[in-house]
C-alpha positions as protocol buffer text, in pm:
chain_id: "A"
residue {
  index: 1
  type: MET
  ca { x: 6645 y: 15543 z: 12172 }
}
residue {
  index: 2
  type: THR
  ca { x: 6979 y: 15362 z: 12195 }
}
residue {
  index: 3
  type: GLU
  ca { x: 6946 y: 14986 z: 12198 }
}
residue {
  index: 4
  type: SER
  ca { x: 7064 y: 14818 z: 12516 }
}
residue {
  index: 5
  type: VAL
  ca { x: 7133 y: 14475 z: 12660 }
}
residue {
  index: 6
  type: CYS
  ca { x: 7139 y: 14364 z: 13022 }
}
residue {
  index: 7
  type: VAL
  ca { x: 7408 y: 14130 z: 13147 }
}
residue {
  index: 8
  type: ALA
  ca { x: 7363 y: 13967 z: 13486 }
}
residue {
  index: 9
  type: ILE
  ca { x: 7669 y: 13987 z: 13710 }
}
residue {
  index: 10
  type: TYR
  ca { x: 7733 y: 13802 z: 14036 }
}
residue {
  index: 11
  type: ASP
  ca { x: 8024 y: 13664 z: 14238 }
}
residue {
  index: 12
  type: SER
  ca { x: 8212 y: 13388 z: 14051 }
}
residue {
  index: 13
  type: PHE
  ca { x: 8088 y: 13529 z: 13716 }
}
residue {
  index: 14
  type: ALA
  ca { x: 8261 y: 13323 z: 13445 }
}
residue {
  index: 15
  type: ASP
  ca { x: 8452 y: 13598 z: 13266 }
}
residue {
  index: 16
  type: TRP
  ca { x: 8511 y: 13419 z: 12935 }
}
residue {
  index: 17
  type: GLU
  ca { x: 8161 y: 13290 z: 12869 }
}
residue {
  index: 18
  type: PRO
  ca { x: 7989 y: 13613 z: 12754 }
}
residue {
  index: 19
  type: GLY
  ca { x: 8314 y: 13783 z: 12648 }
}
residue {
  index: 20
  type: TYR
  ca { x: 8284 y: 13754 z: 12271 }
}
residue {
  index: 21
  type: LEU
  ca { x: 7916 y: 13842 z: 12277 }
}
residue {
  index: 22
  type: LEU
  ca { x: 7960 y: 14151 z: 12495 }
}
residue {
  index: 23
  type: ALA
  ca { x: 8251 y: 14276 z: 12285 }
}
residue {
  index: 24
  type: GLU
  ca { x: 8054 y: 14249 z: 11963 }
}
residue {
  index: 25
  type: LEU
  ca { x: 7735 y: 14397 z: 12105 }
}
residue {
  index: 26
  type: ARG
  ca { x: 7908 y: 14696 z: 12260 }
}
residue {
  index: 27
  type: SER
  ca { x: 8143 y: 14771 z: 11969 }
}
residue {
  index: 28
  type: GLY
  ca { x: 7919 y: 14680 z: 11678 }
}
residue {
  index: 29
  type: ARG
  ca { x: 8240 y: 14622 z: 11482 }
}
residue {
  index: 30
  type: PHE
  ca { x: 8093 y: 14339 z: 11274 }
}
residue {
  index: 31
  type: THR
  ca { x: 7722 y: 14414 z: 11306 }
}
residue {
  index: 32
  type: GLY
  ca { x: 7712 y: 14791 z: 11257 }
}
residue {
  index: 33
  type: SER
  ca { x: 7477 y: 14816 z: 11557 }
}
residue {
  index: 34
  type: PRO
  ca { x: 7647 y: 14904 z: 11887 }
}
residue {
  index: 35
  type: PHE
  ca { x: 7446 y: 14850 z: 12204 }
}
residue {
  index: 36
  type: ASP
  ca { x: 7467 y: 14996 z: 12551 }
}
residue {
  index: 37
  type: VAL
  ca { x: 7564 y: 14722 z: 12799 }
}
residue {
  index: 38
  type: ILE
  ca { x: 7392 y: 14742 z: 13138 }
}
residue {
  index: 39
  type: ALA
  ca { x: 7542 y: 14538 z: 13424 }
}
residue {
  index: 40
  type: VAL
  ca { x: 7265 y: 14406 z: 13651 }
}
residue {
  index: 41
  type: ALA
  ca { x: 7329 y: 14265 z: 13998 }
}
residue {
  index: 42
  type: ALA
  ca { x: 7119 y: 14151 z: 14293 }
}
residue {
  index: 43
  type: THR
  ca { x: 7242 y: 14447 z: 14498 }
}
residue {
  index: 44
  type: SER
  ca { x: 7447 y: 14761 z: 14437 }
}
residue {
  index: 45
  type: ASP
  ca { x: 7758 y: 14600 z: 14588 }
}
residue {
  index: 46
  type: PRO
  ca { x: 8057 y: 14516 z: 14365 }
}
residue {
  index: 47
  type: VAL
  ca { x: 8091 y: 14155 z: 14251 }
}
residue {
  index: 48
  type: LEU
  ca { x: 8409 y: 13954 z: 14199 }
}
residue {
  index: 49
  type: THR
  ca { x: 8442 y: 13749 z: 13882 }
}
residue {
  index: 50
  type: MET
  ca { x: 8601 y: 13406 z: 13865 }
}
residue {
  index: 51
  type: GLY
  ca { x: 8904 y: 13574 z: 13708 }
}
residue {
  index: 52
  type: GLY
  ca { x: 8935 y: 13820 z: 13995 }
}
residue {
  index: 53
  type: LEU
  ca { x: 8793 y: 14132 z: 13829 }
}
residue {
  index: 54
  type: ARG
  ca { x: 8581 y: 14358 z: 14047 }
}
residue {
  index: 55
  type: LEU
  ca { x: 8267 y: 14469 z: 13864 }
}
residue {
  index: 56
  type: LEU
  ca { x: 8033 y: 14751 z: 13961 }
}
residue {
  index: 57
  type: PRO
  ca { x: 7665 y: 14706 z: 13871 }
}
residue {
  index: 58
  type: ASP
  ca { x: 7479 y: 14975 z: 13679 }
}
residue {
  index: 59
  type: THR
  ca { x: 7147 y: 14876 z: 13831 }
}
residue {
  index: 60
  type: VAL
  ca { x: 6977 y: 14608 z: 14039 }
}
residue {
  index: 61
  type: VAL
  ca { x: 6763 y: 14325 z: 13915 }
}
residue {
  index: 62
  type: THR
  ca { x: 6439 y: 14456 z: 14066 }
}
residue {
  index: 63
  type: ALA
  ca { x: 6474 y: 14784 z: 13874 }
}
residue {
  index: 64
  type: VAL
  ca { x: 6504 y: 14631 z: 13527 }
}
residue {
  index: 65
  type: ASP
  ca { x: 6213 y: 14679 z: 13287 }
}
residue {
  index: 66
  type: PRO
  ca { x: 6235 y: 14430 z: 12998 }
}
residue {
  index: 67
  type: ALA
  ca { x: 6027 y: 14663 z: 12782 }
}
residue {
  index: 68
  type: VAL
  ca { x: 6318 y: 14908 z: 12747 }
}
residue {
  index: 69
  type: HIS
  ca { x: 6594 y: 14655 z: 12676 }
}
residue {
  index: 70
  type: ASP
  ca { x: 6666 y: 14422 z: 12386 }
}
residue {
  index: 71
  type: LEU
  ca { x: 6833 y: 14120 z: 12545 }
}
residue {
  index: 72
  type: LEU
  ca { x: 6916 y: 13959 z: 12880 }
}
residue {
  index: 73
  type: ILE
  ca { x: 7247 y: 13772 z: 12908 }
}
residue {
  index: 74
  type: LEU
  ca { x: 7294 y: 13517 z: 13186 }
}
residue {
  index: 75
  type: PRO
  ca { x: 7657 y: 13398 z: 13219 }
}
residue {
  index: 76
  type: GLY
  ca { x: 7760 y: 13095 z: 13418 }
}
residue {
  index: 77
  type: ALA
  ca { x: 7871 y: 13116 z: 13782 }
}
residue {
  index: 78
  type: GLU
  ca { x: 7882 y: 12905 z: 14095 }
}
residue {
  index: 79
  type: VAL
  ca { x: 7577 y: 13092 z: 14221 }
}
residue {
  index: 80
  type: TRP
  ca { x: 7352 y: 12896 z: 13986 }
}
residue {
  index: 81
  type: GLU
  ca { x: 7409 y: 12566 z: 14165 }
}
residue {
  index: 82
  type: ASN
  ca { x: 7236 y: 12693 z: 14479 }
}
residue {
  index: 83
  type: GLY
  ca { x: 7026 y: 12992 z: 14379 }
}
residue {
  index: 84
  type: GLY
  ca { x: 6978 y: 13271 z: 14129 }
}
residue {
  index: 85
  type: ALA
  ca { x: 6599 y: 13273 z: 14146 }
}
residue {
  index: 86
  type: ASP
  ca { x: 6587 y: 13653 z: 14121 }
}
residue {
  index: 87
  type: PHE
  ca { x: 6759 y: 13639 z: 13782 }
}
residue {
  index: 88
  type: THR
  ca { x: 6542 y: 13347 z: 13671 }
}
residue {
  index: 89
  type: GLU
  ca { x: 6237 y: 13558 z: 13749 }
}
residue {
  index: 90
  type: LEU
  ca { x: 6387 y: 13837 z: 13539 }
}
residue {
  index: 91
  type: ALA
  ca { x: 6446 y: 13591 z: 13254 }
}
residue {
  index: 92
  type: SER
  ca { x: 6082 y: 13486 z: 13276 }
}
residue {
  index: 93
  type: ARG
  ca { x: 5975 y: 13850 z: 13249 }
}
residue {
  index: 94
  type: PHE
  ca { x: 6196 y: 13906 z: 12944 }
}
residue {
  index: 95
  type: LEU
  ca { x: 6053 y: 13601 z: 12768 }
}
residue {
  index: 96
  type: ALA
  ca { x: 5697 y: 13701 z: 12856 }
}
residue {
  index: 97
  type: ALA
  ca { x: 5766 y: 14043 z: 12703 }
}
residue {
  index: 98
  type: GLY
  ca { x: 5891 y: 13880 z: 12383 }
}
residue {
  index: 99
  type: LYS
  ca { x: 6251 y: 13978 z: 12455 }
}
residue {
  index: 100
  type: PRO
  ca { x: 6533 y: 13726 z: 12406 }
}
residue {
  index: 101
  type: VAL
  ca { x: 6735 y: 13565 z: 12684 }
}
residue {
  index: 102
  type: ALA
  ca { x: 7083 y: 13421 z: 12625 }
}
residue {
  index: 103
  type: ALA
  ca { x: 7199 y: 13173 z: 12890 }
}
residue {
  index: 104
  type: ILE
  ca { x: 7524 y: 12981 z: 12906 }
}
residue {
  index: 105
  type: CYS
  ca { x: 7661 y: 12706 z: 13129 }
}
residue {
  index: 106
  type: GLY
  ca { x: 7529 y: 12718 z: 13487 }
}
residue {
  index: 107
  type: ALA
  ca { x: 7258 y: 12966 z: 13397 }
}
residue {
  index: 108
  type: THR
  ca { x: 7088 y: 12693 z: 13194 }
}
residue {
  index: 109
  type: PHE
  ca { x: 7076 y: 12477 z: 13508 }
}
residue {
  index: 110
  type: GLU
  ca { x: 6863 y: 12728 z: 13697 }
}
residue {
  index: 111
  type: LEU
  ca { x: 6643 y: 12797 z: 13393 }
}
residue {
  index: 112
  type: ALA
  ca { x: 6580 y: 12422 z: 13372 }
}
residue {
  index: 113
  type: ARG
  ca { x: 6505 y: 12400 z: 13744 }
}
residue {
  index: 114
  type: ALA
  ca { x: 6257 y: 12686 z: 13707 }
}
residue {
  index: 115
  type: GLY
  ca { x: 6075 y: 12510 z: 13421 }
}
residue {
  index: 116
  type: LEU
  ca { x: 6176 y: 12762 z: 13156 }
}
residue {
  index: 117
  type: LEU
  ca { x: 6332 y: 12491 z: 12937 }
}
residue {
  index: 118
  type: ASP
  ca { x: 6044 y: 12244 z: 12956 }
}
residue {
  index: 119
  type: ASP
  ca { x: 5890 y: 12357 z: 12626 }
}
residue {
  index: 120
  type: ARG
  ca { x: 6187 y: 12507 z: 12441 }
}
residue {
  index: 121
  type: ARG
  ca { x: 6470 y: 12354 z: 12239 }
}
residue {
  index: 122
  type: HIS
  ca { x: 6792 y: 12405 z: 12434 }
}
residue {
  index: 123
  type: THR
  ca { x: 7140 y: 12284 z: 12515 }
}
residue {
  index: 124
  type: SER
  ca { x: 7387 y: 12306 z: 12802 }
}
residue {
  index: 125
  type: ALA
  ca { x: 7707 y: 12142 z: 12926 }
}
residue {
  index: 126
  type: ALA
  ca { x: 7545 y: 11796 z: 12894 }
}
residue {
  index: 127
  type: ALA
  ca { x: 7201 y: 11641 z: 12900 }
}
residue {
  index: 128
  type: GLU
  ca { x: 7286 y: 11467 z: 13228 }
}
residue {
  index: 129
  type: TYR
  ca { x: 7375 y: 11800 z: 13387 }
}
residue {
  index: 130
  type: LEU
  ca { x: 7026 y: 11939 z: 13329 }
}
residue {
  index: 131
  type: ALA
  ca { x: 6857 y: 11608 z: 13409 }
}
residue {
  index: 132
  type: ALA
  ca { x: 6983 y: 11648 z: 13766 }
}
residue {
  index: 133
  type: THR
  ca { x: 6732 y: 11933 z: 13808 }
}
residue {
  index: 134
  type: GLY
  ca { x: 6440 y: 11696 z: 13750 }
}
residue {
  index: 135
  type: TYR
  ca { x: 6306 y: 11926 z: 13476 }
}
residue {
  index: 136
  type: GLY
  ca { x: 6059 y: 11817 z: 13213 }
}
residue {
  index: 137
  type: GLY
  ca { x: 6240 y: 11931 z: 12900 }
}
residue {
  index: 138
  type: GLY
  ca { x: 6483 y: 11647 z: 12843 }
}
residue {
  index: 139
  type: LYS
  ca { x: 6319 y: 11549 z: 12516 }
}
residue {
  index: 140
  type: LEU
  ca { x: 6399 y: 11895 z: 12378 }
}
residue {
  index: 141
  type: TYR
  ca { x: 6768 y: 11884 z: 12467 }
}
residue {
  index: 142
  type: VAL
  ca { x: 6988 y: 11928 z: 12158 }
}
residue {
  index: 143
  type: ASP
  ca { x: 7350 y: 11815 z: 12157 }
}
residue {
  index: 144
  type: GLU
  ca { x: 7492 y: 12121 z: 11982 }
}
residue {
  index: 145
  type: ARG
  ca { x: 7734 y: 12397 z: 12077 }
}
residue {
  index: 146
  type: ALA
  ca { x: 7459 y: 12659 z: 12091 }
}
residue {
  index: 147
  type: VAL
  ca { x: 7085 y: 12641 z: 12028 }
}
residue {
  index: 148
  type: ILE
  ca { x: 6820 y: 12900 z: 11942 }
}
residue {
  index: 149
  type: ASP
  ca { x: 6469 y: 12791 z: 12035 }
}
residue {
  index: 150
  type: ASP
  ca { x: 6193 y: 12783 z: 11774 }
}
residue {
  index: 151
  type: GLU
  ca { x: 6061 y: 13125 z: 11877 }
}
residue {
  index: 152
  type: GLY
  ca { x: 6405 y: 13281 z: 11849 }
}
residue {
  index: 153
  type: LEU
  ca { x: 6378 y: 13402 z: 12208 }
}
residue {
  index: 154
  type: LEU
  ca { x: 6599 y: 13166 z: 12408 }
}
residue {
  index: 155
  type: ILE
  ca { x: 6964 y: 13106 z: 12325 }
}
residue {
  index: 156
  type: THR
  ca { x: 7154 y: 12844 z: 12525 }
}
residue {
  index: 157
  type: ALA
  ca { x: 7510 y: 12711 z: 12520 }
}
residue {
  index: 158
  type: GLY
  ca { x: 7756 y: 12510 z: 12724 }
}
residue {
  index: 159
  type: PRO
  ca { x: 8071 y: 12644 z: 12895 }
}
residue {
  index: 160
  type: ASP
  ca { x: 8301 y: 12535 z: 12612 }
}
residue {
  index: 161
  type: SER
  ca { x: 8116 y: 12735 z: 12347 }
}
residue {
  index: 162
  type: PRO
  ca { x: 8154 y: 13110 z: 12409 }
}
residue {
  index: 163
  type: VAL
  ca { x: 8207 y: 13183 z: 12037 }
}
residue {
  index: 164
  type: GLN
  ca { x: 7899 y: 12987 z: 11931 }
}
residue {
  index: 165
  type: PHE
  ca { x: 7705 y: 13152 z: 12214 }
}
residue {
  index: 166
  type: ALA
  ca { x: 7798 y: 13487 z: 12062 }
}
residue {
  index: 167
  type: THR
  ca { x: 7715 y: 13399 z: 11702 }
}
residue {
  index: 168
  type: ALA
  ca { x: 7386 y: 13230 z: 11790 }
}
residue {
  index: 169
  type: THR
  ca { x: 7276 y: 13533 z: 11990 }
}
residue {
  index: 170
  type: LEU
  ca { x: 7381 y: 13777 z: 11719 }
}
residue {
  index: 171
  type: MET
  ca { x: 7190 y: 13570 z: 11465 }
}
residue {
  index: 172
  type: ALA
  ca { x: 6881 y: 13553 z: 11689 }
}
residue {
  index: 173
  type: LEU
  ca { x: 6891 y: 13933 z: 11714 }
}
residue {
  index: 174
  type: GLY
  ca { x: 6907 y: 13959 z: 11336 }
}
residue {
  index: 175
  type: LEU
  ca { x: 7250 y: 14122 z: 11348 }
}
residue {
  index: 176
  type: LEU
  ca { x: 7443 y: 13856 z: 11153 }
}
residue {
  index: 177
  type: THR
  ca { x: 7348 y: 13593 z: 10896 }
}
residue {
  index: 178
  type: GLY
  ca { x: 7449 y: 13228 z: 10904 }
}
residue {
  index: 179
  type: PRO
  ca { x: 7740 y: 13271 z: 10657 }
}
residue {
  index: 180
  type: GLU
  ca { x: 7862 y: 13575 z: 10850 }
}
residue {
  index: 181
  type: CYS
  ca { x: 7855 y: 13375 z: 11172 }
}
residue {
  index: 182
  type: GLU
  ca { x: 8051 y: 13100 z: 10996 }
}
residue {
  index: 183
  type: ALA
  ca { x: 8323 y: 13353 z: 10908 }
}
residue {
  index: 184
  type: TYR
  ca { x: 8332 y: 13476 z: 11268 }
}
residue {
  index: 185
  type: GLU
  ca { x: 8363 y: 13123 z: 11405 }
}
residue {
  index: 186
  type: GLY
  ca { x: 8628 y: 13046 z: 11147 }
}
residue {
  index: 187
  type: VAL
  ca { x: 8851 y: 13319 z: 11289 }
}
residue {
  index: 188
  type: PHE
  ca { x: 8770 y: 13310 z: 11660 }
}
residue {
  index: 189
  type: HIS
  ca { x: 8692 y: 12942 z: 11716 }
}
residue {
  index: 190
  type: ARG
  ca { x: 8887 y: 12746 z: 11456 }
}
residue {
  index: 191
  type: GLY
  ca { x: 9177 y: 12987 z: 11409 }
}
residue {
  index: 192
  type: ASP
  ca { x: 9133 y: 12960 z: 11034 }
}
residue {
  index: 193
  type: GLY
  ca { x: 9335 y: 13231 z: 10864 }
}
residue {
  index: 194
  type: ALA
  ca { x: 9149 y: 13172 z: 10539 }
}
residue {
  index: 195
  type: ALA
  ca { x: 8830 y: 13293 z: 10709 }
}
residue {
  index: 196
  type: TYR
  ca { x: 8978 y: 13632 z: 10795 }
}
residue {
  index: 197
  type: PRO
  ca { x: 8907 y: 13801 z: 10457 }
}
residue {
  index: 198
  type: ALA
  ca { x: 8545 y: 13685 z: 10479 }
}
residue {
  index: 199
  type: LEU
  ca { x: 8517 y: 13831 z: 10829 }
}
residue {
  index: 200
  type: MET
  ca { x: 8657 y: 14162 z: 10705 }
}
residue {
  index: 201
  type: GLN
  ca { x: 8389 y: 14161 z: 10437 }
}
residue {
  index: 202
  type: VAL
  ca { x: 8133 y: 14125 z: 10716 }
}
residue {
  index: 203
  type: ALA
  ca { x: 8274 y: 14436 z: 10885 }
}
residue {
  index: 204
  type: GLU
  ca { x: 8264 y: 14628 z: 10556 }
}
residue {
  index: 205
  type: ALA
  ca { x: 7904 y: 14521 z: 10499 }
}
residue {
  index: 206
  type: HIS
  ca { x: 7797 y: 14649 z: 10842 }
}
residue {
  index: 207
  type: PRO
  ca { x: 7986 y: 14973 z: 10909 }
}
residue {
  index: 208
  type: SER
  ca { x: 7930 y: 15100 z: 11262 }
}
């Protein structure tokens, strides 16, 4: 069976936040393992991203079975400030099934509000941002660009870290090693031309 990931989509979806991750998962150009990408929305209606792209969902949140997918991606959006409980419930089901959840920016706010960060190492835009939810996980907040929890099931990042969000998730899935992620970040985050040959070696090591 082809491996697949679910990405939540909703109005004001922050286009750039899951961009690197989705590109690498779907293409498999550096991992050698392409995935099907399933767009999941609250309803079957199109959604409009923050950048003005109109996206059509493949399925609705109530129809998703975590048992048949390998990852849930929750990008940031304005919706998280006032809701998103249906996607939080889906995240809870993924975690309960032992399937990873990758959340960035505003998505971490709702996960905190729902108590899903109370017992897991995590990060976000800032500790104060999550503290506003009144959650109980402040002691486990880590001031890093992206964090993988101790079980390897929850990946979190802030809005300024889309590249680290991608590499942390790919590492949590076992698709890239730490040094390979370093080469990827060298090219796509730091703009380091010297890292390009190392990244090409990653692609050669994982032919798709």
